[in-house]
Backbone as XML, in Angstrom:
<?xml version="1.0"?>
<chain id="A" units="angstrom">
  <residue number="1" name="THR">
    <atom name="N" x="0.843" y="-1.191" z="0.000"/>
    <atom name="CA" x="0.000" y="0.000" z="0.000"/>
    <atom name="C" x="0.882" y="1.247" z="0.000"/>
  </residue>
  <residue number="2" name="LEU">
    <atom name="N" x="0.276" y="2.359" z="-0.314"/>
    <atom name="CA" x="1.011" y="3.618" z="-0.285"/>
    <atom name="C" x="1.476" y="3.934" z="1.129"/>
  </residue>
  <residue number="3" name="GLU">
    <atom name="N" x="0.651" y="3.637" z="2.117"/>
    <atom name="CA" x="1.057" y="3.878" z="3.506"/>
    <atom name="C" x="2.319" y="3.103" z="3.855"/>
  </residue>
  <residue number="4" name="ALA">
    <atom name="N" x="2.398" y="1.843" z="3.462"/>
    <atom name="CA" x="3.574" y="1.023" z="3.741"/>
    <atom name="C" x="4.803" y="1.594" z="3.029"/>
  </residue>
  <residue number="5" name="ALA">
    <atom name="N" x="4.624" y="2.038" z="1.786"/>
    <atom name="CA" x="5.742" y="2.616" z="1.042"/>
    <atom name="C" x="6.241" y="3.889" z="1.710"/>
  </residue>
  <residue number="6" name="ILE">
    <atom name="N" x="5.325" y="4.742" z="2.131"/>
    <atom name="CA" x="5.707" y="5.993" z="2.788"/>
    <atom name="C" x="6.515" y="5.709" z="4.046"/>
  </residue>
  <residue number="7" name="ASP">
    <atom name="N" x="6.125" y="4.696" z="4.790"/>
    <atom name="CA" x="6.844" y="4.368" z="6.033"/>
    <atom name="C" x="8.305" y="4.024" z="5.795"/>
  </residue>
  <residue number="8" name="VAL">
    <atom name="N" x="8.632" y="3.406" z="4.675"/>
    <atom name="CA" x="10.005" y="2.938" z="4.456"/>
    <atom name="C" x="10.800" y="3.799" z="3.465"/>
  </residue>
  <residue number="9" name="LEU">
    <atom name="N" x="10.184" y="4.818" z="2.905"/>
    <atom name="CA" x="10.908" y="5.690" z="1.985"/>
    <atom name="C" x="11.967" y="6.501" z="2.722"/>
  </residue>
  <residue number="10" name="ASN">
    <atom name="N" x="13.078" y="6.734" z="2.036"/>
    <atom name="CA" x="14.124" y="7.589" z="2.574"/>
    <atom name="C" x="13.742" y="9.048" z="2.417"/>
  </residue>
  <residue number="11" name="LYS">
    <atom name="N" x="14.454" y="9.907" z="3.128"/>
    <atom name="CA" x="14.273" y="11.345" z="2.983"/>
    <atom name="C" x="14.442" y="11.703" z="1.507"/>
  </residue>
  <residue number="12" name="LEU">
    <atom name="N" x="13.594" y="12.590" z="1.016"/>
    <atom name="CA" x="13.565" y="13.054" z="-0.374"/>
    <atom name="C" x="13.172" y="11.957" z="-1.363"/>
  </residue>
  <residue number="13" name="GLY">
    <atom name="N" x="12.522" y="10.900" z="-0.869"/>
    <atom name="CA" x="12.063" y="9.826" z="-1.736"/>
    <atom name="C" x="10.975" y="10.296" z="-2.685"/>
  </residue>
  <residue number="14" name="ARG">
    <atom name="N" x="10.756" y="9.501" z="-3.730"/>
    <atom name="CA" x="9.766" y="9.853" z="-4.749"/>
    <atom name="C" x="8.821" y="8.690" z="-4.971"/>
  </residue>
  <residue number="15" name="VAL">
    <atom name="N" x="7.552" y="9.005" z="-5.180"/>
    <atom name="CA" x="6.523" y="8.011" z="-5.448"/>
    <atom name="C" x="5.775" y="8.441" z="-6.703"/>
  </residue>
  <residue number="16" name="VAL">
    <atom name="N" x="5.614" y="7.510" z="-7.633"/>
    <atom name="CA" x="4.799" y="7.766" z="-8.817"/>
    <atom name="C" x="3.492" y="7.025" z="-8.631"/>
  </residue>
  <residue number="17" name="VAL">
    <atom name="N" x="2.392" y="7.720" z="-8.745"/>
    <atom name="CA" x="1.074" y="7.113" z="-8.612"/>
    <atom name="C" x="0.494" y="6.961" z="-10.015"/>
  </residue>
  <residue number="18" name="CYS">
    <atom name="N" x="0.315" y="5.714" z="-10.426"/>
    <atom name="CA" x="-0.224" y="5.424" z="-11.748"/>
    <atom name="C" x="-1.309" y="4.377" z="-11.571"/>
  </residue>
  <residue number="19" name="GLY">
    <atom name="N" x="-2.534" y="4.806" z="-11.611"/>
    <atom name="CA" x="-3.645" y="3.901" z="-11.353"/>
    <atom name="C" x="-3.989" y="3.911" z="-9.876"/>
  </residue>
  <residue number="20" name="TYR">
    <atom name="N" x="-5.192" y="3.627" z="-9.608"/>
    <atom name="CA" x="-5.696" y="3.637" z="-8.237"/>
    <atom name="C" x="-6.901" y="2.719" z="-8.217"/>
  </residue>
  <residue number="21" name="ILE">
    <atom name="N" x="-6.693" y="1.502" z="-8.726"/>
    <atom name="CA" x="-7.787" y="0.599" z="-9.048"/>
    <atom name="C" x="-8.726" y="0.338" z="-7.872"/>
  </residue>
  <residue number="22" name="SER">
    <atom name="N" x="-8.204" y="0.334" z="-6.662"/>
    <atom name="CA" x="-9.070" y="0.075" z="-5.510"/>
    <atom name="C" x="-10.072" y="1.200" z="-5.278"/>
  </residue>
  <residue number="23" name="GLN">
    <atom name="N" x="-9.872" y="2.336" z="-5.912"/>
    <atom name="CA" x="-10.747" y="3.490" z="-5.709"/>
    <atom name="C" x="-11.664" y="3.761" z="-6.902"/>
  </residue>
  <residue number="24" name="TYR">
    <atom name="N" x="-11.463" y="3.057" z="-8.008"/>
    <atom name="CA" x="-12.211" y="3.368" z="-9.230"/>
    <atom name="C" x="-13.718" y="3.225" z="-9.077"/>
  </residue>
  <residue number="25" name="ASN">
    <atom name="N" x="-14.172" y="2.182" z="-8.428"/>
    <atom name="CA" x="-15.599" y="1.875" z="-8.404"/>
    <atom name="C" x="-16.190" y="1.929" z="-7.008"/>
  </residue>
  <residue number="26" name="THR">
    <atom name="N" x="-15.729" y="2.859" z="-6.212"/>
    <atom name="CA" x="-16.262" y="2.972" z="-4.864"/>
    <atom name="C" x="-16.653" y="4.413" z="-4.565"/>
  </residue>
  <residue number="27" name="ASP">
    <atom name="N" x="-17.631" y="4.542" z="-3.730"/>
    <atom name="CA" x="-18.028" y="5.871" z="-3.266"/>
    <atom name="C" x="-17.366" y="6.212" z="-1.943"/>
  </residue>
  <residue number="28" name="GLU">
    <atom name="N" x="-16.653" y="5.234" z="-1.369"/>
    <atom name="CA" x="-16.035" y="5.412" z="-0.054"/>
    <atom name="C" x="-14.518" y="5.449" z="-0.181"/>
  </residue>
  <residue number="29" name="ALA">
    <atom name="N" x="-13.984" y="6.596" z="-0.607"/>
    <atom name="CA" x="-12.539" y="6.752" z="-0.718"/>
    <atom name="C" x="-11.927" y="6.762" z="0.685"/>
  </residue>
  <residue number="30" name="TYR">
    <atom name="N" x="-10.710" y="6.289" z="0.781"/>
    <atom name="CA" x="-10.037" y="6.305" z="2.075"/>
    <atom name="C" x="-8.817" y="7.204" z="2.005"/>
  </residue>
  <residue number="31" name="GLY">
    <atom name="N" x="-8.456" y="7.730" z="3.143"/>
    <atom name="CA" x="-7.310" y="8.625" z="3.225"/>
    <atom name="C" x="-6.043" y="7.872" z="3.576"/>
  </residue>
  <residue number="32" name="ILE">
    <atom name="N" x="-4.935" y="8.576" z="3.542"/>
    <atom name="CA" x="-3.639" y="8.021" z="3.899"/>
    <atom name="C" x="-3.316" y="8.538" z="5.298"/>
  </residue>
  <residue number="33" name="ARG">
    <atom name="N" x="-3.154" y="7.612" z="6.231"/>
    <atom name="CA" x="-3.031" y="7.993" z="7.634"/>
    <atom name="C" x="-1.667" y="8.554" z="8.001"/>
  </residue>
  <residue number="34" name="ASN">
    <atom name="N" x="-0.637" y="8.281" z="7.225"/>
    <atom name="CA" x="0.702" y="8.737" z="7.611"/>
    <atom name="C" x="1.219" y="9.855" z="6.699"/>
  </residue>
  <residue number="35" name="MET">
    <atom name="N" x="0.327" y="10.713" z="6.251"/>
    <atom name="CA" x="0.731" y="11.812" z="5.367"/>
    <atom name="C" x="1.732" y="12.749" z="6.032"/>
  </residue>
  <residue number="36" name="ILE">
    <atom name="N" x="1.785" y="12.789" z="7.351"/>
    <atom name="CA" x="2.772" y="13.628" z="8.034"/>
    <atom name="C" x="4.188" y="13.245" z="7.616"/>
  </residue>
  <residue number="37" name="GLN">
    <atom name="N" x="4.396" y="11.949" z="7.271"/>
    <atom name="CA" x="5.716" y="11.493" z="6.842"/>
    <atom name="C" x="6.121" y="12.123" z="5.505"/>
  </residue>
  <residue number="38" name="VAL">
    <atom name="N" x="5.144" y="12.448" z="4.664"/>
    <atom name="CA" x="5.436" y="13.116" z="3.392"/>
    <atom name="C" x="6.096" y="14.460" z="3.681"/>
  </residue>
  <residue number="39" name="LEU">
    <atom name="N" x="5.587" y="15.154" z="4.665"/>
    <atom name="CA" x="6.158" y="16.444" z="5.047"/>
    <atom name="C" x="7.513" y="16.267" z="5.730"/>
  </residue>
  <residue number="40" name="LEU">
    <atom name="N" x="7.569" y="15.394" z="6.733"/>
    <atom name="CA" x="8.794" y="15.243" z="7.516"/>
    <atom name="C" x="9.955" y="14.674" z="6.699"/>
  </residue>
  <residue number="41" name="LYS">
    <atom name="N" x="9.663" y="13.783" z="5.774"/>
    <atom name="CA" x="10.714" y="13.190" z="4.936"/>
    <atom name="C" x="10.921" y="13.960" z="3.630"/>
  </residue>
  <residue number="42" name="GLN">
    <atom name="N" x="10.124" y="15.018" z="3.435"/>
    <atom name="CA" x="10.192" y="15.842" z="2.232"/>
    <atom name="C" x="10.035" y="14.983" z="0.971"/>
  </residue>
  <residue number="43" name="LEU">
    <atom name="N" x="8.990" y="14.149" z="0.986"/>
    <atom name="CA" x="8.742" y="13.221" z="-0.118"/>
    <atom name="C" x="8.041" y="13.929" z="-1.269"/>
  </residue>
  <residue number="44" name="LYS">
    <atom name="N" x="8.183" y="13.353" z="-2.448"/>
    <atom name="CA" x="7.482" y="13.854" z="-3.623"/>
    <atom name="C" x="6.562" y="12.746" z="-4.120"/>
  </residue>
  <residue number="45" name="ILE">
    <atom name="N" x="5.271" y="13.045" z="-4.214"/>
    <atom name="CA" x="4.287" y="12.109" z="-4.754"/>
    <atom name="C" x="3.692" y="12.767" z="-5.992"/>
  </residue>
  <residue number="46" name="GLU">
    <atom name="N" x="3.808" y="12.072" z="-7.120"/>
    <atom name="CA" x="3.357" y="12.662" z="-8.380"/>
    <atom name="C" x="2.462" y="11.698" z="-9.134"/>
  </residue>
  <residue number="47" name="GLY">
    <atom name="N" x="1.327" y="12.192" z="-9.591"/>
    <atom name="CA" x="0.419" y="11.398" z="-10.397"/>
    <atom name="C" x="0.914" y="11.285" z="-11.823"/>
  </residue>
  <residue number="48" name="PHE">
    <atom name="N" x="0.605" y="10.156" z="-12.449"/>
    <atom name="CA" x="1.075" y="9.873" z="-13.802"/>
    <atom name="C" x="-0.070" y="9.241" z="-14.573"/>
  </residue>
  <residue number="49" name="LEU">
    <atom name="N" x="-0.465" y="9.851" z="-15.682"/>
    <atom name="CA" x="-1.491" y="9.301" z="-16.565"/>
    <atom name="C" x="-0.895" y="9.083" z="-17.948"/>
  </residue>
  <residue number="50" name="VAL">
    <atom name="N" x="-1.074" y="7.905" z="-18.480"/>
    <atom name="CA" x="-0.565" y="7.603" z="-19.814"/>
    <atom name="C" x="-1.151" y="8.582" z="-20.825"/>
  </residue>
  <residue number="51" name="THR">
    <atom name="N" x="-2.408" y="8.931" z="-20.660"/>
    <atom name="CA" x="-3.046" y="9.838" z="-21.617"/>
    <atom name="C" x="-2.374" y="11.203" z="-21.638"/>
  </residue>
  <residue number="52" name="GLY">
    <atom name="N" x="-1.715" y="11.576" z="-20.558"/>
    <atom name="CA" x="-1.007" y="12.851" z="-20.524"/>
    <atom name="C" x="0.225" y="12.863" z="-21.412"/>
  </residue>
  <residue number="53" name="LEU">
    <atom name="N" x="0.735" y="11.689" z="-21.753"/>
    <atom name="CA" x="1.917" y="11.592" z="-22.609"/>
    <atom name="C" x="1.583" y="11.228" z="-24.046"/>
  </residue>
  <residue number="54" name="ALA">
    <atom name="N" x="0.334" y="10.884" z="-24.298"/>
    <atom name="CA" x="-0.056" y="10.349" z="-25.600"/>
    <atom name="C" x="0.282" y="11.293" z="-26.743"/>
  </residue>
  <residue number="55" name="GLU">
    <atom name="N" x="-0.070" y="12.548" z="-26.618"/>
    <atom name="CA" x="0.151" y="13.485" z="-27.722"/>
    <atom name="C" x="1.632" y="13.628" z="-28.044"/>
  </residue>
  <residue number="56" name="GLU">
    <atom name="N" x="2.449" y="13.693" z="-27.005"/>
    <atom name="CA" x="3.883" y="13.906" z="-27.196"/>
    <atom name="C" x="4.589" y="12.687" z="-27.795"/>
  </residue>
  <residue number="57" name="TYR">
    <atom name="N" x="4.168" y="11.478" z="-27.390"/>
    <atom name="CA" x="4.917" y="10.282" z="-27.752"/>
    <atom name="C" x="4.223" y="9.326" z="-28.713"/>
  </residue>
  <residue number="58" name="CYS">
    <atom name="N" x="2.953" y="9.504" z="-28.990"/>
    <atom name="CA" x="2.178" y="8.533" z="-29.762"/>
    <atom name="C" x="2.748" y="8.304" z="-31.161"/>
  </residue>
  <residue number="59" name="THR">
    <atom name="N" x="3.005" y="9.353" z="-31.909"/>
    <atom name="CA" x="3.497" y="9.202" z="-33.276"/>
    <atom name="C" x="4.851" y="8.506" z="-33.288"/>
  </residue>
  <residue number="60" name="ARG">
    <atom name="N" x="5.754" y="8.939" z="-32.414"/>
    <atom name="CA" x="7.081" y="8.316" z="-32.350"/>
    <atom name="C" x="6.981" y="6.859" z="-31.935"/>
  </residue>
  <residue number="61" name="HIS">
    <atom name="N" x="6.108" y="6.579" z="-30.973"/>
    <atom name="CA" x="5.922" y="5.210" z="-30.501"/>
    <atom name="C" x="5.447" y="4.311" z="-31.635"/>
  </residue>
  <residue number="62" name="GLN">
    <atom name="N" x="4.433" y="4.733" z="-32.376"/>
    <atom name="CA" x="3.896" y="3.927" z="-33.466"/>
    <atom name="C" x="4.961" y="3.651" z="-34.527"/>
  </residue>
  <residue number="63" name="LYS">
    <atom name="N" x="5.737" y="4.665" z="-34.872"/>
    <atom name="CA" x="6.787" y="4.506" z="-35.864"/>
    <atom name="C" x="7.862" y="3.541" z="-35.365"/>
  </residue>
  <residue number="64" name="ASP">
    <atom name="N" x="8.332" y="3.761" z="-34.138"/>
    <atom name="CA" x="9.410" y="2.925" z="-33.589"/>
    <atom name="C" x="8.973" y="1.477" z="-33.424"/>
  </residue>
  <residue number="65" name="VAL">
    <atom name="N" x="7.812" y="1.257" z="-32.829"/>
    <atom name="CA" x="7.357" y="-0.111" z="-32.567"/>
    <atom name="C" x="7.087" y="-0.849" z="-33.873"/>
  </residue>
  <residue number="66" name="THR">
    <atom name="N" x="6.510" y="-0.170" z="-34.849"/>
    <atom name="CA" x="6.285" y="-0.803" z="-36.155"/>
    <atom name="C" x="7.610" y="-1.257" z="-36.764"/>
  </residue>
  <residue number="67" name="THR">
    <atom name="N" x="8.597" y="-0.397" z="-36.723"/>
    <atom name="CA" x="9.924" y="-0.740" z="-37.252"/>
    <atom name="C" x="10.517" y="-1.915" z="-36.491"/>
  </residue>
  <residue number="68" name="TRP">
    <atom name="N" x="10.451" y="-1.886" z="-35.169"/>
    <atom name="CA" x="11.016" y="-2.967" z="-34.346"/>
    <atom name="C" x="10.340" y="-4.297" z="-34.645"/>
  </residue>
  <residue number="69" name="LEU">
    <atom name="N" x="9.013" y="-4.274" z="-34.807"/>
    <atom name="CA" x="8.294" y="-5.512" z="-35.110"/>
    <atom name="C" x="8.670" y="-6.050" z="-36.488"/>
  </residue>
  <residue number="70" name="LEU">
    <atom name="N" x="8.735" y="-5.175" z="-37.483"/>
    <atom name="CA" x="9.087" y="-5.603" z="-38.838"/>
    <atom name="C" x="10.512" y="-6.147" z="-38.912"/>
  </residue>
  <residue number="71" name="ASN">
    <atom name="N" x="11.420" y="-5.567" z="-38.144"/>
    <atom name="CA" x="12.820" y="-6.007" z="-38.130"/>
    <atom name="C" x="13.082" y="-7.134" z="-37.140"/>
  </residue>
  <residue number="72" name="LYS">
    <atom name="N" x="12.021" y="-7.547" z="-36.448"/>
    <atom name="CA" x="12.128" y="-8.579" z="-35.409"/>
    <atom name="C" x="13.104" y="-8.185" z="-34.295"/>
  </residue>
  <residue number="73" name="ASP">
    <atom name="N" x="13.210" y="-6.877" z="-34.049"/>
    <atom name="CA" x="13.991" y="-6.367" z="-32.923"/>
    <atom name="C" x="13.179" y="-6.427" z="-31.632"/>
  </residue>
  <residue number="74" name="LEU">
    <atom name="N" x="11.874" y="-6.462" z="-31.768"/>
    <atom name="CA" x="10.967" y="-6.584" z="-30.633"/>
    <atom name="C" x="10.262" y="-7.927" z="-30.761"/>
  </residue>
  <residue number="75" name="ILE">
    <atom name="N" x="10.551" y="-8.806" z="-29.845"/>
    <atom name="CA" x="10.002" y="-10.158" z="-29.868"/>
    <atom name="C" x="8.902" y="-10.233" z="-28.815"/>
  </residue>
  <residue number="76" name="TYR">
    <atom name="N" x="7.784" y="-10.808" z="-29.170"/>
    <atom name="CA" x="6.691" y="-10.958" z="-28.219"/>
    <atom name="C" x="6.150" y="-12.382" z="-28.304"/>
  </residue>
  <residue number="77" name="GLN">
    <atom name="N" x="5.442" y="-12.770" z="-27.283"/>
    <atom name="CA" x="4.836" y="-14.096" z="-27.256"/>
    <atom name="C" x="3.376" y="-13.953" z="-26.870"/>
  </residue>
  <residue number="78" name="GLU">
    <atom name="N" x="2.536" y="-14.703" z="-27.557"/>
    <atom name="CA" x="1.104" y="-14.710" z="-27.261"/>
    <atom name="C" x="0.693" y="-16.104" z="-26.816"/>
  </residue>
  <residue number="79" name="ASP">
    <atom name="N" x="-0.225" y="-16.146" z="-25.897"/>
    <atom name="CA" x="-0.861" y="-17.396" z="-25.492"/>
    <atom name="C" x="-2.301" y="-17.292" z="-25.978"/>
  </residue>
  <residue number="80" name="ILE">
    <atom name="N" x="-2.606" y="-17.961" z="-27.082"/>
    <atom name="CA" x="-3.912" y="-17.808" z="-27.739"/>
    <atom name="C" x="-4.836" y="-18.955" z="-27.337"/>
  </residue>
  <residue number="81" name="THR">
    <atom name="N" x="-5.995" y="-18.587" z="-26.807"/>
    <atom name="CA" x="-7.045" y="-19.544" z="-26.480"/>
    <atom name="C" x="-8.134" y="-19.394" z="-27.525"/>
  </residue>
  <residue number="82" name="GLU">
    <atom name="N" x="-8.563" y="-20.503" z="-28.089"/>
    <atom name="CA" x="-9.580" y="-20.486" z="-29.144"/>
    <atom name="C" x="-10.981" y="-20.560" z="-28.552"/>
  </residue>
  <residue number="83" name="GLY">
    <atom name="N" x="-11.841" y="-19.623" z="-28.957"/>
    <atom name="CA" x="-13.259" y="-19.683" z="-28.616"/>
    <atom name="C" x="-13.656" y="-18.959" z="-27.349"/>
  </residue>
  <residue number="84" name="LEU">
    <atom name="N" x="-14.769" y="-18.263" z="-27.444"/>
    <atom name="CA" x="-15.299" y="-17.504" z="-26.315"/>
    <atom name="C" x="-15.690" y="-18.414" z="-25.155"/>
  </residue>
  <residue number="85" name="ASP">
    <atom name="N" x="-16.106" y="-19.645" z="-25.463"/>
    <atom name="CA" x="-16.468" y="-20.592" z="-24.410"/>
    <atom name="C" x="-15.276" y="-20.917" z="-23.499"/>
  </residue>
  <residue number="86" name="ASN">
    <atom name="N" x="-14.068" y="-20.762" z="-24.020"/>
    <atom name="CA" x="-12.861" y="-21.058" z="-23.254"/>
    <atom name="C" x="-12.282" y="-19.832" z="-22.548"/>
  </residue>
  <residue number="87" name="ALA">
    <atom name="N" x="-12.936" y="-18.695" z="-22.687"/>
    <atom name="CA" x="-12.447" y="-17.452" z="-22.083"/>
    <atom name="C" x="-12.302" y="-17.540" z="-20.560"/>
  </residue>
  <residue number="88" name="PRO">
    <atom name="N" x="-13.260" y="-18.146" z="-19.826"/>
    <atom name="CA" x="-13.074" y="-18.221" z="-18.368"/>
    <atom name="C" x="-11.798" y="-18.974" z="-17.977"/>
  </residue>
  <residue number="89" name="ASP">
    <atom name="N" x="-11.507" y="-20.077" z="-18.662"/>
    <atom name="CA" x="-10.280" y="-20.814" z="-18.372"/>
    <atom name="C" x="-9.049" y="-19.987" z="-18.711"/>
  </residue>
  <residue number="90" name="ALA">
    <atom name="N" x="-9.100" y="-19.265" z="-19.816"/>
    <atom name="CA" x="-7.978" y="-18.407" z="-20.211"/>
    <atom name="C" x="-7.734" y="-17.331" z="-19.160"/>
  </residue>
  <residue number="91" name="PHE">
    <atom name="N" x="-8.810" y="-16.780" z="-18.631"/>
    <atom name="CA" x="-8.700" y="-15.734" z="-17.607"/>
    <atom name="C" x="-8.067" y="-16.294" z="-16.340"/>
  </residue>
  <residue number="92" name="VAL">
    <atom name="N" x="-8.529" y="-17.452" z="-15.903"/>
    <atom name="CA" x="-7.967" y="-18.081" z="-14.706"/>
    <atom name="C" x="-6.491" y="-18.407" z="-14.930"/>
  </residue>
  <residue number="93" name="ASN">
    <atom name="N" x="-6.158" y="-18.923" z="-16.105"/>
    <atom name="CA" x="-4.755" y="-19.234" z="-16.403"/>
    <atom name="C" x="-3.884" y="-17.991" z="-16.348"/>
  </residue>
  <residue number="94" name="MET">
    <atom name="N" x="-4.409" y="-16.877" z="-16.837"/>
    <atom name="CA" x="-3.652" y="-15.631" z="-16.790"/>
    <atom name="C" x="-3.418" y="-15.202" z="-15.340"/>
  </residue>
  <residue number="95" name="LEU">
    <atom name="N" x="-4.472" y="-15.285" z="-14.523"/>
    <atom name="CA" x="-4.362" y="-14.848" z="-13.127"/>
    <atom name="C" x="-3.477" y="-15.746" z="-12.282"/>
  </residue>
  <residue number="96" name="THR">
    <atom name="N" x="-3.342" y="-16.994" z="-12.668"/>
    <atom name="CA" x="-2.556" y="-17.937" z="-11.867"/>
    <atom name="C" x="-1.149" y="-18.136" z="-12.410"/>
  </residue>
  <residue number="97" name="GLY">
    <atom name="N" x="-0.761" y="-17.356" z="-13.421"/>
    <atom name="CA" x="0.604" y="-17.407" z="-13.921"/>
    <atom name="C" x="0.893" y="-18.544" z="-14.875"/>
  </residue>
  <residue number="98" name="LYS">
    <atom name="N" x="-0.136" y="-19.170" z="-15.420"/>
    <atom name="CA" x="0.069" y="-20.269" z="-16.357"/>
    <atom name="C" x="0.268" y="-19.780" z="-17.788"/>
  </residue>
  <residue number="99" name="VAL">
    <atom name="N" x="0.193" y="-18.466" z="-17.976"/>
    <atom name="CA" x="0.336" y="-17.870" z="-19.298"/>
    <atom name="C" x="1.659" y="-17.112" z="-19.322"/>
  </residue>
  <residue number="100" name="PHE">
    <atom name="N" x="2.412" y="-17.293" z="-20.404"/>
    <atom name="CA" x="3.630" y="-16.507" z="-20.610"/>
    <atom name="C" x="3.384" y="-15.622" z="-21.823"/>
  </residue>
  <residue number="101" name="GLY">
    <atom name="N" x="3.524" y="-14.350" z="-21.668"/>
    <atom name="CA" x="3.262" y="-13.420" z="-22.762"/>
    <atom name="C" x="1.859" y="-12.854" z="-22.677"/>
  </residue>
  <residue number="102" name="LYS">
    <atom name="N" x="1.372" y="-12.368" z="-23.781"/>
    <atom name="CA" x="0.056" y="-11.742" z="-23.853"/>
    <atom name="C" x="-1.018" y="-12.812" z="-23.971"/>
  </residue>
  <residue number="103" name="ALA">
    <atom name="N" x="-1.990" y="-12.787" z="-23.079"/>
    <atom name="CA" x="-3.107" y="-13.728" z="-23.128"/>
    <atom name="C" x="-4.171" y="-13.183" z="-24.090"/>
  </residue>
  <residue number="104" name="VAL">
    <atom name="N" x="-4.542" y="-14.007" z="-25.078"/>
    <atom name="CA" x="-5.496" y="-13.599" z="-26.106"/>
    <atom name="C" x="-6.581" y="-14.659" z="-26.220"/>
  </residue>
  <residue number="105" name="VAL">
    <atom name="N" x="-7.836" y="-14.229" z="-26.303"/>
    <atom name="CA" x="-8.922" y="-15.151" z="-26.606"/>
    <atom name="C" x="-9.381" y="-14.843" z="-28.023"/>
  </residue>
  <residue number="106" name="LYS">
    <atom name="N" x="-9.196" y="-15.797" z="-28.906"/>
    <atom name="CA" x="-9.561" y="-15.632" z="-30.311"/>
    <atom name="C" x="-10.995" y="-16.104" z="-30.486"/>
  </residue>
  <residue number="107" name="ILE">
    <atom name="N" x="-11.863" y="-15.184" z="-30.929"/>
    <atom name="CA" x="-13.282" y="-15.543" z="-31.075"/>
    <atom name="C" x="-13.703" y="-15.661" z="-32.533"/>
  </residue>
  <residue number="108" name="ALA">
    <atom name="N" x="-12.880" y="-15.158" z="-33.469"/>
    <atom name="CA" x="-13.233" y="-15.239" z="-34.888"/>
    <atom name="C" x="-12.014" y="-14.944" z="-35.739"/>
  </residue>
  <residue number="109" name="ASP">
    <atom name="N" x="-12.028" y="-15.442" z="-36.958"/>
    <atom name="CA" x="-11.031" y="-15.082" z="-37.949"/>
    <atom name="C" x="-11.559" y="-13.881" z="-38.723"/>
  </residue>
  <residue number="110" name="LEU">
    <atom name="N" x="-10.763" y="-12.871" z="-38.861"/>
    <atom name="CA" x="-11.197" y="-11.674" z="-39.620"/>
    <atom name="C" x="-10.503" y="-11.625" z="-40.945"/>
  </residue>
</chain>
């Protein structure tokens, strides 16, 4: 948790907050009880949203990744499960670490 991280951070430590999934679908947000440590340790906590970088990096990213894929400089692995009926098993396999690479459920040939 963020509270645990704050407790063990060194003076002038930095925390990047990217995502807050436990808070997305709740009306009962919770506070951080040890915020005094942020002041005393002079910590920096900064929010990070991928969408904030999209405009600056999107075009370069698309160009670079396309080149890397075509040149086989970027290697990836997919674990493809066939059929929507098998999606629950694919999901469980992904959550339990039985999948290496990107988990994909193929539902149709396009």
